[in-house]
Amino acid sequence: MDCTCDFILPTLKNWEEHYDNCKIRWLSRGETKFIKNNDGTIILRNEHVLKMKVDVLYHLGFDTQTHDLPSMFGDVKFVCMGGTKQRMMEMAKYMSNLLGVECDLVNLVKHAHRYAMYKVGPVLCVSHGIGIPSMTIALEEVIKMLYYAKAKDPIFIRIGTSGGIGLPAGSVVVSSWGCSGTLEKTYEIAILGKVKKYSAYFDKRLSQELFSISSDCVDFETFSGGTLAANDFYRGEGRTDGAFCSYTETDKLDFLRKLKSMGVLNMEMEATAFAAVTRDAGLRGADVCVTLLDRLQGDQVTPSKETLTVWQRRPLVLVGTYICKYYNI
Ligand code: R2B
Ligand code: URA
């Protein structure tokens, strides 16, 4: 069987040989049908949608009748997603400088009043809001959009913020896997009244490639490990500073130490779903987050606005450097 990997970086010693969506790996997982067309375009895994004459991507404000999605997005190779509109505009500005591609910084989905989307040549920067439901709506609509656009084997990278567990604040974490609030490495979603679980491992080769870029990023430390995706910022992340708290400081620290012993390095609110949805769509996905505090030291996010601004650029720098390697810049 032929390898179908569209390699971003050449293989280094001890790296995973293939991406998860390589034909060799995909079929070895017990899947019967391969997920990409020969030219790398996406195969949508929903027969219902395939039968629809017109598809309305409601939260993006696009539809397949009014918008020429192939000419708008057919050249997209990298999709960078993050919580805030502001950070995604920053990413677009940053990529525009790095790639030397002009970008008028127009929010392409402004009329839908939900998210922000900026396009800089082959890089799409999309905000997804806070938490799994908001993120998966944006992600699923972007996946369908790129399916209609016939984009070729795009890579999805979340660039976010998080709370670290025993790491110096301001460190960057490249996630190997996501873990749920019940400490399973799965994304759990209730479908038709039943809870379904999907594997939340990120593409190993992609995370290794991204982590390797950290040697170019000397201004901050980068780690690779697990990420807890909580369904709530306060009690869901074991904080004692929310409007409610029924446990002690000791209970909290026991929980954080348990996470640490499992290999969890940071906590945010999307990793499991981001891993599972990209993986099941046959797309490569990664999560690169800066830590805004060390949760073993406290719960409140106290650094100054200036410091937070500097720190929040760190995942952008790592991912931007990675993208430039693909284009030999
Ligand atoms: C990190 O930061 C947000 C909460 O403040 C959430 O979207 C996340 O994952
Ligand atoms: N985002 C989170 O979800 N948790 C933190 O502690 C910081 C940012």
Short mmCIF file of C-alpha atoms and ligand atoms in Angstrom, two decimals:
data_model
loop_
_atom_site.label_atom_id
_atom_site.label_comp_id
_atom_site.label_asym_id
_atom_site.label_seq_id
_atom_site.Cartn_x
_atom_site.Cartn_y
_atom_site.Cartn_z
CA MET A 1 0.00 0.00 0.00
CA ASP A 2 1.26 3.49 -0.85
CA CYS A 3 1.94 6.14 1.76
CA THR A 4 -0.33 9.16 1.21
CA CYS A 5 1.35 11.49 3.72
CA ASP A 6 1.74 15.07 2.60
CA PHE A 7 4.80 15.64 4.80
CA ILE A 8 5.32 19.07 6.28
CA LEU A 9 8.75 18.24 7.75
CA PRO A 10 11.12 15.45 6.72
CA THR A 11 11.16 12.47 9.10
CA LEU A 12 13.60 12.63 12.03
CA LYS A 13 14.89 9.74 14.13
CA ASN A 14 12.26 8.21 16.48
CA TRP A 15 9.40 10.11 14.84
CA GLU A 16 6.16 8.44 13.89
CA GLU A 17 6.60 7.46 10.25
CA HIS A 18 3.12 8.48 9.02
CA TYR A 19 0.32 10.87 9.85
CA ASP A 20 -2.89 9.29 11.19
CA ASN A 21 -4.72 10.07 7.94
CA CYS A 22 -2.15 8.28 5.78
CA LYS A 23 -3.84 5.42 3.91
CA ILE A 24 -1.50 2.92 5.61
CA ARG A 25 -2.49 4.01 9.12
CA TRP A 26 -6.12 4.77 8.40
CA LEU A 27 -6.89 1.31 7.02
CA SER A 28 -4.85 -0.41 9.77
CA ARG A 29 -7.29 1.12 12.29
CA GLY A 30 -10.04 -1.18 11.01
CA GLU A 31 -11.62 1.45 8.75
CA THR A 32 -12.93 0.02 5.49
CA LYS A 33 -13.01 3.17 3.37
CA PHE A 34 -10.15 5.62 2.99
CA ILE A 35 -10.92 9.18 4.00
CA LYS A 36 -9.11 11.29 1.39
CA ASN A 37 -9.45 11.44 -2.37
CA ASN A 38 -6.26 10.82 -4.37
CA ASP A 39 -5.74 14.57 -4.78
CA GLY A 40 -6.01 15.05 -0.97
CA THR A 41 -9.50 16.57 -1.02
CA ILE A 42 -11.78 15.70 1.88
CA ILE A 43 -14.39 12.92 1.77
CA LEU A 44 -17.32 13.91 3.97
CA ARG A 45 -18.52 11.09 6.24
CA ASN A 46 -22.19 11.99 6.22
CA GLU A 47 -24.43 10.55 3.55
CA HIS A 48 -27.28 12.88 4.45
CA VAL A 49 -25.29 15.95 3.57
CA LEU A 50 -24.18 14.38 0.30
CA LYS A 51 -27.83 14.27 -0.78
CA MET A 52 -28.56 17.93 0.04
CA LYS A 53 -28.96 20.31 -2.92
CA VAL A 54 -27.94 23.34 -0.88
CA ASP A 55 -26.05 23.36 2.40
CA VAL A 56 -26.33 26.38 4.70
CA LEU A 57 -23.33 26.84 6.99
CA TYR A 58 -25.45 28.87 9.34
CA HIS A 59 -22.89 30.06 11.90
CA LEU A 60 -20.43 31.09 9.20
CA GLY A 61 -23.09 32.76 7.07
CA PHE A 62 -22.13 30.87 3.89
CA ASP A 63 -24.17 28.53 1.70
CA THR A 64 -23.24 26.36 -1.23
CA GLN A 65 -25.59 28.18 -3.64
CA THR A 66 -24.66 31.80 -3.02
CA HIS A 67 -20.96 31.43 -2.28
CA ASP A 68 -18.29 30.08 -4.61
CA LEU A 69 -16.50 28.18 -1.87
CA PRO A 70 -13.87 26.56 -4.17
CA SER A 71 -12.64 29.95 -5.38
CA MET A 72 -12.85 31.45 -1.89
CA PHE A 73 -11.17 28.64 0.06
CA GLY A 74 -9.84 26.01 -2.35
CA ASP A 75 -6.21 26.94 -1.63
CA VAL A 76 -6.45 26.64 2.19
CA LYS A 77 -3.72 24.41 3.67
CA PHE A 78 -3.55 25.48 7.33
CA VAL A 79 -6.52 26.26 9.56
CA CYS A 80 -5.52 28.01 12.79
CA MET A 81 -8.29 28.18 15.34
CA GLY A 82 -8.40 29.90 18.73
CA GLY A 83 -10.91 31.19 21.24
CA THR A 84 -10.93 34.91 20.59
CA LYS A 85 -11.53 37.03 17.49
CA GLN A 86 -8.69 39.34 18.56
CA ARG A 87 -6.12 36.52 18.72
CA MET A 88 -7.18 35.23 15.32
CA MET A 89 -6.74 38.70 13.84
CA GLU A 90 -3.28 38.82 15.46
CA MET A 91 -2.47 35.46 13.89
CA ALA A 92 -3.61 36.69 10.48
CA LYS A 93 -1.46 39.86 10.79
CA TYR A 94 1.50 37.78 11.93
CA MET A 95 1.13 35.27 9.06
CA SER A 96 0.71 38.11 6.59
CA ASN A 97 4.14 39.45 7.66
CA LEU A 98 5.80 36.02 7.76
CA LEU A 99 4.48 34.85 4.40
CA GLY A 100 4.75 38.26 2.73
CA VAL A 101 1.11 37.90 1.66
CA GLU A 102 -1.12 40.97 1.79
CA CYS A 103 -4.22 40.61 3.90
CA ASP A 104 -6.93 43.25 4.26
CA LEU A 105 -7.94 41.70 7.61
CA VAL A 106 -11.62 41.50 6.71
CA ASN A 107 -13.67 39.24 8.95
CA LEU A 108 -15.24 37.00 6.30
CA VAL A 109 -17.98 35.75 8.62
CA LYS A 110 -18.87 39.04 10.29
CA HIS A 111 -22.40 39.02 8.85
CA ALA A 112 -23.20 35.80 10.79
CA HIS A 113 -22.41 37.58 14.10
CA ARG A 114 -20.75 34.57 15.75
CA TYR A 115 -17.13 33.95 14.88
CA ALA A 116 -14.28 35.70 13.05
CA MET A 117 -12.46 34.32 10.01
CA TYR A 118 -9.43 35.84 8.29
CA LYS A 119 -7.67 34.42 5.24
CA VAL A 120 -3.99 35.03 4.53
CA GLY A 121 -3.13 33.12 1.37
CA PRO A 122 -3.25 29.42 2.33
CA VAL A 123 -3.74 30.14 6.05
CA LEU A 124 -7.21 30.49 7.51
CA CYS A 125 -7.54 31.95 11.01
CA VAL A 126 -10.88 31.22 12.68
CA SER A 127 -12.13 32.04 16.18
CA HIS A 128 -14.19 29.38 17.96
CA GLY A 129 -15.35 30.93 21.25
CA ILE A 130 -15.11 29.23 24.64
CA GLY A 131 -15.73 25.53 25.24
CA ILE A 132 -16.44 22.40 23.28
CA PRO A 133 -19.93 23.16 21.92
CA SER A 134 -18.92 26.54 20.52
CA MET A 135 -15.68 25.12 19.13
CA THR A 136 -17.21 22.03 17.47
CA ILE A 137 -19.87 24.10 15.69
CA ALA A 138 -17.17 26.29 14.13
CA LEU A 139 -14.94 23.29 13.42
CA GLU A 140 -17.64 21.16 11.76
CA GLU A 141 -18.78 24.04 9.57
CA VAL A 142 -15.19 24.82 8.55
CA ILE A 143 -14.64 21.13 7.71
CA LYS A 144 -17.74 21.13 5.50
CA MET A 145 -16.69 24.46 3.99
CA LEU A 146 -13.28 23.04 3.04
CA TYR A 147 -14.93 19.88 1.70
CA TYR A 148 -17.07 22.00 -0.64
CA ALA A 149 -14.04 24.16 -1.44
CA LYS A 150 -12.01 21.07 -2.40
CA ALA A 151 -9.09 22.11 -0.19
CA LYS A 152 -6.29 19.54 -0.20
CA ASP A 153 -5.40 17.71 3.03
CA PRO A 154 -5.65 20.78 5.31
CA ILE A 155 -4.09 20.79 8.78
CA PHE A 156 -6.04 22.11 11.76
CA ILE A 157 -4.12 23.66 14.66
CA ARG A 158 -5.73 25.16 17.75
CA ILE A 159 -3.68 27.97 19.26
CA GLY A 160 -4.98 28.63 22.72
CA THR A 161 -4.51 29.54 26.35
CA SER A 162 -4.56 27.18 29.32
CA GLY A 163 -3.65 26.69 32.95
CA GLY A 164 -0.41 24.74 33.48
CA ILE A 165 0.15 22.04 36.09
CA GLY A 166 3.62 22.40 37.58
CA LEU A 167 5.06 24.31 34.60
CA PRO A 168 6.48 27.84 34.67
CA ALA A 169 3.70 30.25 33.65
CA GLY A 170 4.18 31.38 30.06
CA SER A 171 5.27 27.91 28.87
CA VAL A 172 3.81 26.39 25.72
CA VAL A 173 2.29 22.89 25.61
CA VAL A 174 1.87 20.83 22.45
CA SER A 175 -0.84 18.31 23.35
CA SER A 176 -0.34 14.59 22.74
CA TRP A 177 -3.89 13.77 23.82
CA GLY A 178 -6.92 15.32 25.42
CA CYS A 179 -8.57 13.97 28.54
CA SER A 180 -12.12 14.58 29.70
CA GLY A 181 -13.34 15.85 33.08
CA THR A 182 -13.80 12.20 34.09
CA LEU A 183 -10.16 11.56 33.17
CA GLU A 184 -10.73 9.49 30.05
CA LYS A 185 -8.82 10.14 26.86
CA THR A 186 -12.05 10.53 24.97
CA TYR A 187 -14.48 13.15 23.69
CA GLU A 188 -17.90 12.36 25.09
CA ILE A 189 -21.07 13.56 23.40
CA ALA A 190 -24.71 12.60 23.94
CA ILE A 191 -26.22 11.55 20.60
CA LEU A 192 -29.93 10.63 20.41
CA GLY A 193 -30.01 10.16 24.18
CA LYS A 194 -26.89 8.01 24.49
CA VAL A 195 -23.36 9.03 25.43
CA LYS A 196 -20.86 8.20 22.68
CA LYS A 197 -17.09 8.31 23.23
CA TYR A 198 -14.47 9.09 20.62
CA SER A 199 -10.70 8.73 20.94
CA ALA A 200 -9.02 12.02 21.81
CA TYR A 201 -5.44 11.30 20.72
CA PHE A 202 -3.86 13.95 18.52
CA ASP A 203 -1.95 13.03 15.37
CA LYS A 204 1.37 11.89 16.86
CA ARG A 205 3.54 12.78 13.88
CA LEU A 206 2.04 16.27 13.67
CA SER A 207 2.58 16.91 17.38
CA GLN A 208 6.18 15.67 17.09
CA GLU A 209 6.79 18.03 14.18
CA LEU A 210 5.31 20.97 16.07
CA PHE A 211 7.26 20.13 19.21
CA SER A 212 10.48 20.01 17.17
CA ILE A 213 9.93 23.68 16.26
CA SER A 214 10.40 24.57 19.94
CA SER A 215 14.19 24.43 19.42
CA ASP A 216 13.75 27.53 17.16
CA CYS A 217 11.68 29.30 19.86
CA VAL A 218 14.32 30.17 22.44
CA ASP A 219 12.31 32.83 24.31
CA PHE A 220 10.05 30.31 26.03
CA GLU A 221 9.92 26.70 27.16
CA THR A 222 7.78 24.17 25.29
CA PHE A 223 6.51 20.85 26.63
CA SER A 224 4.62 17.94 25.13
CA GLY A 225 2.01 15.95 27.05
CA GLY A 226 -1.64 15.49 27.93
CA THR A 227 -4.27 18.24 28.17
CA LEU A 228 -7.42 18.18 30.27
CA ALA A 229 -10.44 19.60 28.43
CA ALA A 230 -12.86 20.75 31.12
CA ASN A 231 -16.49 21.65 30.56
CA ASP A 232 -16.21 24.60 32.91
CA PHE A 233 -13.46 27.08 33.78
CA TYR A 234 -14.20 27.07 37.53
CA ARG A 235 -15.29 23.81 39.18
CA GLY A 236 -14.59 21.91 35.95
CA GLU A 237 -10.92 22.89 36.26
CA GLY A 238 -10.92 22.36 40.05
CA ARG A 239 -10.83 26.07 40.94
CA THR A 240 -11.90 27.30 44.33
CA ASP A 241 -12.56 30.89 43.19
CA GLY A 242 -15.85 30.48 41.28
CA ALA A 243 -19.34 31.35 42.48
CA PHE A 244 -19.62 27.85 43.95
CA CYS A 245 -17.20 25.41 45.58
CA SER A 246 -18.00 22.34 47.65
CA TYR A 247 -14.46 20.92 48.01
CA THR A 248 -11.37 21.92 49.99
CA GLU A 249 -8.03 23.32 48.81
CA THR A 250 -6.54 19.90 49.67
CA ASP A 251 -9.11 18.11 47.47
CA LYS A 252 -8.19 20.47 44.65
CA LEU A 253 -4.45 19.90 45.01
CA ASP A 254 -4.98 16.12 45.20
CA PHE A 255 -6.88 16.33 41.91
CA LEU A 256 -4.18 18.47 40.26
CA ARG A 257 -1.46 16.09 41.44
CA LYS A 258 -3.44 13.13 40.14
CA LEU A 259 -3.67 14.83 36.76
CA LYS A 260 0.06 15.52 36.82
CA SER A 261 0.82 11.87 37.61
CA MET A 262 -1.26 10.86 34.58
CA GLY A 263 0.88 13.05 32.34
CA VAL A 264 -1.54 15.97 32.09
CA LEU A 265 0.47 19.19 31.69
CA ASN A 266 -2.28 21.74 31.20
CA MET A 267 -6.03 22.40 31.25
CA GLU A 268 -8.24 24.14 28.78
CA MET A 269 -11.73 23.61 27.42
CA GLU A 270 -11.56 22.13 23.91
CA ALA A 271 -8.71 19.60 23.47
CA THR A 272 -10.69 16.32 23.54
CA ALA A 273 -13.23 17.45 20.96
CA PHE A 274 -10.62 19.12 18.76
CA ALA A 275 -8.59 15.88 18.69
CA ALA A 276 -11.59 13.61 18.13
CA VAL A 277 -13.38 15.65 15.47
CA THR A 278 -10.27 16.25 13.36
CA ARG A 279 -9.19 12.62 13.74
CA ASP A 280 -12.58 11.18 12.75
CA ALA A 281 -12.82 13.56 9.79
CA GLY A 282 -9.47 12.15 8.57
CA LEU A 283 -7.79 15.48 9.14
CA ARG A 284 -4.59 16.20 10.98
CA GLY A 285 -5.18 18.18 14.17
CA ALA A 286 -3.01 19.66 16.91
CA ASP A 287 -3.40 21.81 20.02
CA VAL A 288 -0.71 24.34 21.00
CA CYS A 289 -1.49 26.37 24.13
CA VAL A 290 0.38 28.79 26.34
CA THR A 291 -0.07 28.41 30.10
CA LEU A 292 -1.22 31.62 31.82
CA LEU A 293 -0.53 30.38 35.36
CA ASP A 294 0.67 27.37 37.31
CA ARG A 295 -2.44 25.85 38.86
CA LEU A 296 -0.37 24.32 41.67
CA GLN A 297 0.30 27.92 42.76
CA GLY A 298 -3.22 29.32 42.47
CA ASP A 299 -6.43 29.81 40.50
CA GLN A 300 -6.56 33.46 39.47
CA VAL A 301 -5.06 34.76 36.24
CA THR A 302 -3.04 37.68 37.62
CA PRO A 303 -0.29 38.65 35.12
CA SER A 304 -0.55 42.14 33.61
CA LYS A 305 -2.27 42.74 30.27
CA GLU A 306 1.16 43.38 28.71
CA THR A 307 2.56 40.06 29.98
CA LEU A 308 -0.53 38.15 28.85
CA THR A 309 -0.24 39.74 25.40
CA VAL A 310 3.40 38.66 25.10
CA TRP A 311 2.62 35.13 26.31
CA GLN A 312 -0.41 34.69 24.04
CA ARG A 313 1.80 35.34 21.02
CA ARG A 314 3.96 32.32 21.84
CA PRO A 315 1.77 29.59 20.29
CA LEU A 316 1.37 31.88 17.25
CA VAL A 317 5.15 32.12 16.91
CA LEU A 318 5.63 28.36 17.16
CA VAL A 319 2.84 27.58 14.67
CA GLY A 320 3.87 30.43 12.34
CA THR A 321 7.45 29.11 12.28
CA TYR A 322 6.10 25.64 11.46
CA ILE A 323 3.96 26.90 8.59
CA CYS A 324 6.93 28.83 7.17
CA LYS A 325 8.98 25.60 7.09
CA TYR A 326 6.34 24.09 4.77
CA TYR A 327 6.75 27.01 2.38
CA ASN A 328 10.57 27.09 2.79
CA ILE A 329 10.45 30.65 4.15
C1 R2B B 1 -8.85 28.51 27.34
O1 R2B B 1 -9.26 29.73 27.69
C2 R2B B 1 -10.69 29.79 27.62
C3 R2B B 1 -11.26 30.04 28.98
O2 R2B B 1 -10.75 31.22 29.52
C4 R2B B 1 -11.10 28.48 26.98
O3 R2B B 1 -11.60 28.64 25.68
C5 R2B B 1 -9.86 27.75 26.92
O4 R2B B 1 -9.79 26.53 26.40
N1 URA B 2 -7.88 28.80 30.02
C1 URA B 2 -8.36 27.82 30.79
O1 URA B 2 -9.26 27.06 30.37
N2 URA B 2 -7.84 27.67 32.03
C2 URA B 2 -6.92 28.49 32.52
O2 URA B 2 -6.51 28.31 33.68
C3 URA B 2 -6.43 29.52 31.72
C4 URA B 2 -6.94 29.66 30.47
#
